[in-house]
């Protein structure tokens, strides 16, 4: 049977990591996958994580299964991280999931199984994996416009127009809480208010993807959009991740949080979500969630972690400025100043697929086919070579 199987295309993002690893050029540069690199081009284990792991090593007494919804102490910390004390915990159903991706998948299956026919509206563009996840979960997607003509800022009127005219009551709308992937373009607080009013008026369910908390303006600042939504919209699904802000990529530490109007509805929803998990991965892994809970339950470790997160955020912001300068120095006509208005790891470079191919084949510089660059992969060392390569393909 297996001889009839066709080869699938490589993944738009993780496929590039494979190609990068096989590249023998010692000066190769990887700006594809959304992973933070420090000034030395390394993805470090955070000091807070090392300390927490030491503590866990000394105190952990069992590796028995977690419950289907994960580690209770972890889920409580997720609630605090997302909402501070804005919402009664009883209105929340929270599941620890394998990464933010696991949360998006369970959210998709939940929408598909509970609200037959509901579509999910995604921004154009969005994370390359979003449509594929919803389709795998049996849920159809539609797009709403997001970017302006030169693809450097938000076309808010187009977004409002599409979300007012396209979706029908009961559809879901996927929003990126901050550091929009792949563009780095986020709505302002006032725009979030207008989005919230529109979703409420049209009876649309917000699904908020929150993978980069702390990489935009700060932990609390980055939650502002979500907190505005929750003031207005009675029900929300939040898919969050600690992969990036704790540097715990391979530990797969995420969460799906459902906000219900009433505690009884939250309990019923949790029971359904648990059924979906049980038939998928049964229950989530313990280690990463224990690390996060250990840090967030300890004020000293939390302080260490917040300092490290601030360092990461500041380094990325600094590289944005340095990249813009370096492109000028390389004599590139295009003005990259717009990068300074954007948040988080990603921005659209404006490079077309042919230029992206040439960057890879001639210069061993890896960026996603859409032209998305990961600013967090830039260092003082690779910047001059990067700028020369981009100047050459432009
Ligand atoms: C990215 O967009 O690069 C990250 O979210 C990693 C991934 O899984 O694609």
mmCIF file of N, CA and C in Angstrom, residues 250-358:
data_model
loop_
_atom_site.group_PDB
_atom_site.id
_atom_site.type_symbol
_atom_site.label_atom_id
_atom_site.label_comp_id
_atom_site.label_asym_id
_atom_site.label_seq_id
_atom_site.Cartn_x
_atom_site.Cartn_y
_atom_site.Cartn_z
ATOM 1 N N UNK A 250 10.936 23.533 22.800
ATOM 2 C CA UNK A 250 10.814 22.084 22.612
ATOM 3 C C UNK A 250 10.052 21.406 23.746
ATOM 4 N N UNK A 251 9.713 22.142 24.782
ATOM 5 C CA UNK A 251 8.936 21.544 25.872
ATOM 6 C C UNK A 251 7.435 21.586 25.577
ATOM 7 N N UNK A 252 7.057 22.330 24.553
ATOM 8 C CA UNK A 252 5.658 22.399 24.117
ATOM 9 C C UNK A 252 4.730 22.795 25.269
ATOM 10 N N UNK A 253 4.841 24.047 25.681
ATOM 11 C CA UNK A 253 4.045 24.524 26.819
ATOM 12 C C UNK A 253 3.042 25.577 26.364
ATOM 13 N N UNK A 254 1.817 25.179 26.225
ATOM 14 C CA UNK A 254 0.776 26.117 25.814
ATOM 15 C C UNK A 254 -0.481 25.933 26.634
ATOM 16 N N UNK A 255 -1.510 26.691 26.263
ATOM 17 C CA UNK A 255 -2.787 26.571 26.983
ATOM 18 C C UNK A 255 -3.938 27.027 26.093
ATOM 19 N N UNK A 256 -5.063 26.351 26.293
ATOM 20 C CA UNK A 256 -6.310 26.821 25.691
ATOM 21 C C UNK A 256 -7.202 27.300 26.825
ATOM 22 N N UNK A 257 -7.615 28.552 26.729
ATOM 23 C CA UNK A 257 -8.470 29.137 27.764
ATOM 24 C C UNK A 257 -9.796 29.526 27.132
ATOM 25 N N UNK A 258 -10.868 29.018 27.710
ATOM 26 C CA UNK A 258 -12.203 29.377 27.228
ATOM 27 C C UNK A 258 -12.837 30.291 28.258
ATOM 28 N N UNK A 259 -13.297 31.439 27.794
ATOM 29 C CA UNK A 259 -14.013 32.362 28.679
ATOM 30 C C UNK A 259 -15.497 32.176 28.399
ATOM 31 N N UNK A 260 -16.234 31.795 29.441
ATOM 32 C CA UNK A 260 -17.683 31.618 29.284
ATOM 33 C C UNK A 260 -18.408 32.730 30.041
ATOM 34 N N UNK A 261 -19.694 32.874 29.743
ATOM 35 C CA UNK A 261 -20.449 33.913 30.451
ATOM 36 C C UNK A 261 -20.711 33.519 31.900
ATOM 37 N N UNK A 262 -20.940 32.208 32.100
ATOM 38 C CA UNK A 262 -21.334 31.691 33.409
ATOM 39 C C UNK A 262 -20.450 30.523 33.792
ATOM 40 N N UNK A 263 -20.207 30.320 35.098
ATOM 41 C CA UNK A 263 -19.420 29.164 35.532
ATOM 42 C C UNK A 263 -19.966 27.823 35.013
ATOM 43 N N UNK A 264 -21.294 27.681 34.963
ATOM 44 C CA UNK A 264 -21.859 26.388 34.524
ATOM 45 C C UNK A 264 -21.484 26.109 33.068
ATOM 46 N N UNK A 265 -21.504 27.154 32.251
ATOM 47 C CA UNK A 265 -21.139 26.974 30.839
ATOM 48 C C UNK A 265 -19.657 26.641 30.716
ATOM 49 N N UNK A 266 -18.836 27.242 31.572
ATOM 50 C CA UNK A 266 -17.394 26.940 31.539
ATOM 51 C C UNK A 266 -17.157 25.478 31.899
ATOM 52 N N UNK A 267 -17.888 24.972 32.903
ATOM 53 C CA UNK A 267 -17.719 23.568 33.311
ATOM 54 C C UNK A 267 -18.130 22.626 32.188
ATOM 55 N N UNK A 268 -19.253 22.917 31.569
ATOM 56 C CA UNK A 268 -19.722 22.043 30.482
ATOM 57 C C UNK A 268 -18.723 22.068 29.323
ATOM 58 N N UNK A 269 -18.241 23.265 29.002
ATOM 59 C CA UNK A 269 -17.279 23.379 27.899
ATOM 60 C C UNK A 269 -16.005 22.612 28.233
ATOM 61 N N UNK A 270 -15.565 22.712 29.489
ATOM 62 C CA UNK A 270 -14.345 22.006 29.890
ATOM 63 C C UNK A 270 -14.519 20.497 29.709
ATOM 64 N N UNK A 271 -15.700 20.004 30.044
ATOM 65 C CA UNK A 271 -15.926 18.557 29.907
ATOM 66 C C UNK A 271 -15.820 18.138 28.432
ATOM 67 N N UNK A 272 -16.327 18.987 27.547
ATOM 68 C CA UNK A 272 -16.237 18.664 26.106
ATOM 69 C C UNK A 272 -14.799 18.784 25.606
ATOM 70 N N UNK A 273 -14.101 19.802 26.070
ATOM 71 C CA UNK A 273 -12.700 19.986 25.653
ATOM 72 C C UNK A 273 -11.866 18.788 26.108
ATOM 73 N N UNK A 274 -12.143 18.294 27.276
ATOM 74 C CA UNK A 274 -11.386 17.152 27.793
ATOM 75 C C UNK A 274 -11.630 15.899 26.946
ATOM 76 N N UNK A 275 -12.844 15.750 26.450
ATOM 77 C CA UNK A 275 -13.113 14.610 25.548
ATOM 78 C C UNK A 275 -12.269 14.722 24.281
ATOM 79 N N UNK A 276 -12.156 15.941 23.765
ATOM 80 C CA UNK A 276 -11.354 16.135 22.545
ATOM 81 C C UNK A 276 -9.888 15.791 22.809
ATOM 82 N N UNK A 277 -9.386 16.224 23.961
ATOM 83 C CA UNK A 277 -7.978 15.961 24.302
ATOM 84 C C UNK A 277 -7.733 14.463 24.486
ATOM 85 N N UNK A 278 -8.654 13.815 25.182
ATOM 86 C CA UNK A 278 -8.474 12.393 25.511
ATOM 87 C C UNK A 278 -8.321 11.537 24.242
ATOM 88 N N UNK A 279 -9.043 11.898 23.197
ATOM 89 C CA UNK A 279 -8.959 11.111 21.954
ATOM 90 C C UNK A 279 -7.848 11.619 21.045
ATOM 91 N N UNK A 280 -7.130 12.619 21.494
ATOM 92 C CA UNK A 280 -6.043 13.163 20.674
ATOM 93 C C UNK A 280 -4.701 12.780 21.315
ATOM 94 N N UNK A 281 -4.255 13.495 22.339
ATOM 95 C CA UNK A 281 -2.972 13.151 22.967
ATOM 96 C C UNK A 281 -3.159 12.679 24.410
ATOM 97 N N UNK A 282 -4.376 12.438 24.811
ATOM 98 C CA UNK A 282 -4.743 11.872 26.122
ATOM 99 C C UNK A 282 -4.555 12.843 27.284
ATOM 100 N N UNK A 283 -3.352 13.285 27.505
ATOM 101 C CA UNK A 283 -3.089 14.297 28.547
ATOM 102 C C UNK A 283 -1.729 14.913 28.244
ATOM 103 N N UNK A 284 -1.488 16.132 28.717
ATOM 104 C CA UNK A 284 -0.288 16.844 28.266
ATOM 105 C C UNK A 284 0.969 16.448 29.045
ATOM 106 N N UNK A 285 2.154 16.782 28.514
ATOM 107 C CA UNK A 285 3.411 16.447 29.188
ATOM 108 C C UNK A 285 3.662 17.347 30.398
ATOM 109 N N UNK A 286 4.405 16.820 31.372
ATOM 110 C CA UNK A 286 4.512 17.488 32.664
ATOM 111 C C UNK A 286 5.631 18.538 32.742
ATOM 112 N N UNK A 287 6.781 18.244 32.120
ATOM 113 C CA UNK A 287 7.988 18.979 32.497
ATOM 114 C C UNK A 287 7.898 20.497 32.248
ATOM 115 N N UNK A 288 7.567 20.886 31.028
ATOM 116 C CA UNK A 288 7.558 22.317 30.684
ATOM 117 C C UNK A 288 6.583 23.099 31.559
ATOM 118 N N UNK A 289 5.409 22.520 31.776
ATOM 119 C CA UNK A 289 4.402 23.214 32.588
ATOM 120 C C UNK A 289 4.875 23.349 34.030
ATOM 121 N N UNK A 290 5.604 22.345 34.513
ATOM 122 C CA UNK A 290 6.124 22.414 35.889
ATOM 123 C C UNK A 290 7.161 23.538 35.989
ATOM 124 N N UNK A 291 7.965 23.684 34.948
ATOM 125 C CA UNK A 291 8.956 24.775 34.945
ATOM 126 C C UNK A 291 8.244 26.128 35.044
ATOM 127 N N UNK A 292 7.253 26.322 34.190
ATOM 128 C CA UNK A 292 6.549 27.614 34.174
ATOM 129 C C UNK A 292 5.862 27.873 35.505
ATOM 130 N N UNK A 293 5.186 26.851 36.030
ATOM 131 C CA UNK A 293 4.480 27.034 37.311
ATOM 132 C C UNK A 293 5.485 27.331 38.429
ATOM 133 N N UNK A 294 6.613 26.636 38.422
ATOM 134 C CA UNK A 294 7.627 26.847 39.465
ATOM 135 C C UNK A 294 8.131 28.288 39.421
ATOM 136 N N UNK A 295 8.372 28.791 38.228
ATOM 137 C CA UNK A 295 8.866 30.174 38.115
ATOM 138 C C UNK A 295 7.794 31.172 38.557
ATOM 139 N N UNK A 296 6.586 30.995 38.053
ATOM 140 C CA UNK A 296 5.552 32.008 38.316
ATOM 141 C C UNK A 296 5.013 31.954 39.752
ATOM 142 N N UNK A 297 5.269 30.858 40.446
ATOM 143 C CA UNK A 297 4.833 30.786 41.846
ATOM 144 C C UNK A 297 5.913 31.284 42.805
ATOM 145 N N UNK A 298 7.073 31.673 42.257
ATOM 146 C CA UNK A 298 8.203 32.087 43.097
ATOM 147 C C UNK A 298 8.596 33.518 42.701
ATOM 148 N N UNK A 299 8.393 34.491 43.628
ATOM 149 C CA UNK A 299 8.629 35.900 43.254
ATOM 150 C C UNK A 299 10.051 36.166 42.754
ATOM 151 N N UNK A 300 11.045 35.513 43.354
ATOM 152 C CA UNK A 300 12.431 35.776 42.935
ATOM 153 C C UNK A 300 12.679 35.226 41.528
ATOM 154 N N UNK A 301 12.172 34.016 41.271
ATOM 155 C CA UNK A 301 12.344 33.438 39.924
ATOM 156 C C UNK A 301 11.559 34.241 38.881
ATOM 157 N N UNK A 302 10.404 34.733 39.296
ATOM 158 C CA UNK A 302 9.595 35.542 38.369
ATOM 159 C C UNK A 302 10.358 36.810 37.989
ATOM 160 N N UNK A 303 11.019 37.401 38.976
ATOM 161 C CA UNK A 303 11.780 38.624 38.705
ATOM 162 C C UNK A 303 12.934 38.340 37.735
ATOM 163 N N UNK A 304 13.636 37.237 37.980
ATOM 164 C CA UNK A 304 14.733 36.850 37.081
ATOM 165 C C UNK A 304 14.190 36.666 35.664
ATOM 166 N N UNK A 305 13.090 35.938 35.561
ATOM 167 C CA UNK A 305 12.503 35.672 34.244
ATOM 168 C C UNK A 305 12.081 36.974 33.540
ATOM 169 N N UNK A 306 11.426 37.869 34.293
ATOM 170 C CA UNK A 306 10.967 39.117 33.663
ATOM 171 C C UNK A 306 12.156 39.943 33.172
ATOM 172 N N UNK A 307 13.247 39.906 33.935
ATOM 173 C CA UNK A 307 14.453 40.624 33.499
ATOM 174 C C UNK A 307 14.970 40.020 32.191
ATOM 175 N N UNK A 308 14.990 38.707 32.119
ATOM 176 C CA UNK A 308 15.487 38.045 30.906
ATOM 177 C C UNK A 308 14.579 38.315 29.712
ATOM 178 N N UNK A 309 13.265 38.327 29.982
ATOM 179 C CA UNK A 309 12.311 38.612 28.900
ATOM 180 C C UNK A 309 12.510 40.041 28.386
ATOM 181 N N UNK A 310 12.737 40.966 29.324
ATOM 182 C CA UNK A 310 12.986 42.356 28.931
ATOM 183 C C UNK A 310 14.253 42.444 28.066
ATOM 184 N N UNK A 311 15.269 41.698 28.451
ATOM 185 C CA UNK A 311 16.508 41.676 27.648
ATOM 186 C C UNK A 311 16.222 41.201 26.232
ATOM 187 N N UNK A 312 15.426 40.146 26.115
ATOM 188 C CA UNK A 312 15.105 39.608 24.779
ATOM 189 C C UNK A 312 14.345 40.659 23.963
ATOM 190 N N UNK A 313 13.338 41.255 24.603
ATOM 191 C CA UNK A 313 12.515 42.257 23.891
ATOM 192 C C UNK A 313 13.375 43.443 23.434
ATOM 193 N N UNK A 314 14.227 43.897 24.332
ATOM 194 C CA UNK A 314 15.054 45.060 23.987
ATOM 195 C C UNK A 314 16.059 44.724 22.889
ATOM 196 N N UNK A 315 16.590 43.505 22.926
ATOM 197 C CA UNK A 315 17.550 43.141 21.884
ATOM 198 C C UNK A 315 16.868 43.128 20.508
ATOM 199 N N UNK A 316 15.645 42.594 20.466
ATOM 200 C CA UNK A 316 14.933 42.543 19.182
ATOM 201 C C UNK A 316 14.663 43.970 18.684
ATOM 202 N N UNK A 317 14.187 44.826 19.594
ATOM 203 C CA UNK A 317 13.901 46.216 19.190
ATOM 204 C C UNK A 317 15.188 46.883 18.688
ATOM 205 N N UNK A 318 16.288 46.625 19.375
ATOM 206 C CA UNK A 318 17.578 47.192 18.957
ATOM 207 C C UNK A 318 17.981 46.699 17.573
ATOM 208 N N UNK A 319 17.736 45.417 17.293
ATOM 209 C CA UNK A 319 18.106 44.879 15.980
ATOM 210 C C UNK A 319 17.243 45.481 14.869
ATOM 211 N N UNK A 320 16.009 45.819 15.200
ATOM 212 C CA UNK A 320 15.165 46.483 14.193
ATOM 213 C C UNK A 320 15.840 47.793 13.766
ATOM 214 N N UNK A 321 16.257 48.583 14.750
ATOM 215 C CA UNK A 321 16.894 49.866 14.442
ATOM 216 C C UNK A 321 18.186 49.638 13.657
ATOM 217 N N UNK A 322 18.996 48.680 14.103
ATOM 218 C CA UNK A 322 20.283 48.425 13.463
ATOM 219 C C UNK A 322 20.090 47.939 12.023
ATOM 220 N N UNK A 323 19.061 47.119 11.806
ATOM 221 C CA UNK A 323 18.799 46.604 10.455
ATOM 222 C C UNK A 323 18.449 47.754 9.509
ATOM 223 N N UNK A 324 17.585 48.663 9.982
ATOM 224 C CA UNK A 324 17.181 49.801 9.139
ATOM 225 C C UNK A 324 18.421 50.625 8.764
ATOM 226 N N UNK A 325 19.286 50.873 9.759
ATOM 227 C CA UNK A 325 20.528 51.633 9.487
ATOM 228 C C UNK A 325 21.409 50.892 8.484
ATOM 229 N N UNK A 326 21.534 49.590 8.715
ATOM 230 C CA UNK A 326 22.441 48.780 7.892
ATOM 231 C C UNK A 326 21.974 48.742 6.430
ATOM 232 N N UNK A 327 20.667 48.726 6.228
ATOM 233 C CA UNK A 327 20.148 48.714 4.853
ATOM 234 C C UNK A 327 20.480 50.030 4.152
ATOM 235 N N UNK A 328 20.458 51.121 4.904
ATOM 236 C CA UNK A 328 20.839 52.428 4.349
ATOM 237 C C UNK A 328 22.310 52.391 3.963
ATOM 238 N N UNK A 329 23.126 51.878 4.901
ATOM 239 C CA UNK A 329 24.576 51.799 4.662
ATOM 240 C C UNK A 329 24.870 50.951 3.425
ATOM 241 N N UNK A 330 24.064 49.889 3.232
ATOM 242 C CA UNK A 330 24.292 48.996 2.080
ATOM 243 C C UNK A 330 23.815 49.651 0.774
ATOM 244 N N UNK A 331 23.257 50.843 0.867
ATOM 245 C CA UNK A 331 22.859 51.588 -0.324
ATOM 246 C C UNK A 331 21.526 51.164 -0.919
ATOM 247 N N UNK A 332 20.686 50.530 -0.081
ATOM 248 C CA UNK A 332 19.381 50.080 -0.585
ATOM 249 C C UNK A 332 18.414 51.265 -0.630
ATOM 250 N N UNK A 333 17.729 51.418 -1.761
ATOM 251 C CA UNK A 333 16.808 52.536 -1.932
ATOM 252 C C UNK A 333 15.564 52.421 -1.067
ATOM 253 N N UNK A 334 15.082 51.176 -0.906
ATOM 254 C CA UNK A 334 13.826 50.985 -0.181
ATOM 255 C C UNK A 334 13.977 51.453 1.273
ATOM 256 N N UNK A 335 12.963 52.170 1.747
ATOM 257 C CA UNK A 335 13.000 52.679 3.109
ATOM 258 C C UNK A 335 12.392 51.617 4.055
ATOM 259 N N UNK A 336 13.192 51.114 4.954
ATOM 260 C CA UNK A 336 12.734 50.066 5.870
ATOM 261 C C UNK A 336 12.288 50.633 7.219
ATOM 262 N N UNK A 337 12.125 51.951 7.258
ATOM 263 C CA UNK A 337 11.736 52.636 8.486
ATOM 264 C C UNK A 337 10.465 52.034 9.128
ATOM 265 N N UNK A 338 9.582 51.496 8.294
ATOM 266 C CA UNK A 338 8.315 50.944 8.797
ATOM 267 C C UNK A 338 8.536 49.818 9.817
ATOM 268 N N UNK A 339 9.687 49.176 9.748
ATOM 269 C CA UNK A 339 9.977 48.088 10.692
ATOM 270 C C UNK A 339 9.957 48.566 12.139
ATOM 271 N N UNK A 340 10.229 49.853 12.310
ATOM 272 C CA UNK A 340 10.326 50.396 13.674
ATOM 273 C C UNK A 340 8.952 50.567 14.316
ATOM 274 N N UNK A 341 7.890 50.560 13.497
ATOM 275 C CA UNK A 341 6.519 50.671 14.055
ATOM 276 C C UNK A 341 5.971 49.300 14.413
ATOM 277 N N UNK A 342 6.677 48.233 14.049
ATOM 278 C CA UNK A 342 6.104 46.897 14.199
ATOM 279 C C UNK A 342 6.632 46.211 15.460
ATOM 280 N N UNK A 343 5.922 45.163 15.874
ATOM 281 C CA UNK A 343 6.193 44.543 17.180
ATOM 282 C C UNK A 343 6.644 43.091 17.053
ATOM 283 N N UNK A 344 7.512 42.701 17.966
ATOM 284 C CA UNK A 344 7.834 41.289 18.103
ATOM 285 C C UNK A 344 8.912 40.818 17.151
ATOM 286 N N UNK A 345 8.889 39.526 16.868
ATOM 287 C CA UNK A 345 9.965 38.921 16.099
ATOM 288 C C UNK A 345 9.860 39.188 14.595
ATOM 289 N N UNK A 346 8.610 39.356 14.096
ATOM 290 C CA UNK A 346 8.441 39.285 12.643
ATOM 291 C C UNK A 346 8.122 40.613 11.985
ATOM 292 N N UNK A 347 8.520 40.689 10.692
ATOM 293 C CA UNK A 347 8.081 41.757 9.802
ATOM 294 C C UNK A 347 8.077 41.208 8.388
ATOM 295 N N UNK A 348 7.290 41.831 7.540
ATOM 296 C CA UNK A 348 7.375 41.529 6.116
ATOM 297 C C UNK A 348 8.511 42.358 5.535
ATOM 298 N N UNK A 349 9.403 41.708 4.812
ATOM 299 C CA UNK A 349 10.541 42.431 4.233
ATOM 300 C C UNK A 349 10.149 43.099 2.919
ATOM 301 N N UNK A 350 9.058 42.628 2.313
ATOM 302 C CA UNK A 350 8.696 43.132 0.982
ATOM 303 C C UNK A 350 9.391 42.353 -0.124
ATOM 304 N N UNK A 351 10.214 41.358 0.235
ATOM 305 C CA UNK A 351 10.886 40.557 -0.798
ATOM 306 C C UNK A 351 9.876 39.595 -1.417
ATOM 307 N N UNK A 352 9.973 39.412 -2.754
ATOM 308 C CA UNK A 352 9.044 38.492 -3.409
ATOM 309 C C UNK A 352 9.629 37.072 -3.405
ATOM 310 N N UNK A 353 8.800 36.057 -3.757
ATOM 311 C CA UNK A 353 9.278 34.662 -3.656
ATOM 312 C C UNK A 353 10.557 34.402 -4.452
ATOM 313 N N UNK A 354 10.724 35.078 -5.600
ATOM 314 C CA UNK A 354 11.949 34.864 -6.381
ATOM 315 C C UNK A 354 13.171 35.380 -5.620
ATOM 316 N N UNK A 355 13.008 36.545 -5.019
ATOM 317 C CA UNK A 355 14.112 37.131 -4.243
ATOM 318 C C UNK A 355 14.423 36.275 -3.003
ATOM 319 N N UNK A 356 13.365 35.728 -2.414
ATOM 320 C CA UNK A 356 13.559 34.855 -1.247
ATOM 321 C C UNK A 356 14.361 33.611 -1.650
ATOM 322 N N UNK A 357 14.012 33.050 -2.816
ATOM 323 C CA UNK A 357 14.747 31.870 -3.332
ATOM 324 C C UNK A 357 16.210 32.196 -3.573
ATOM 325 N N UNK A 358 16.424 33.366 -4.173
ATOM 326 C CA UNK A 358 17.793 33.763 -4.500
ATOM 327 C C UNK A 358 18.615 33.999 -3.231
#
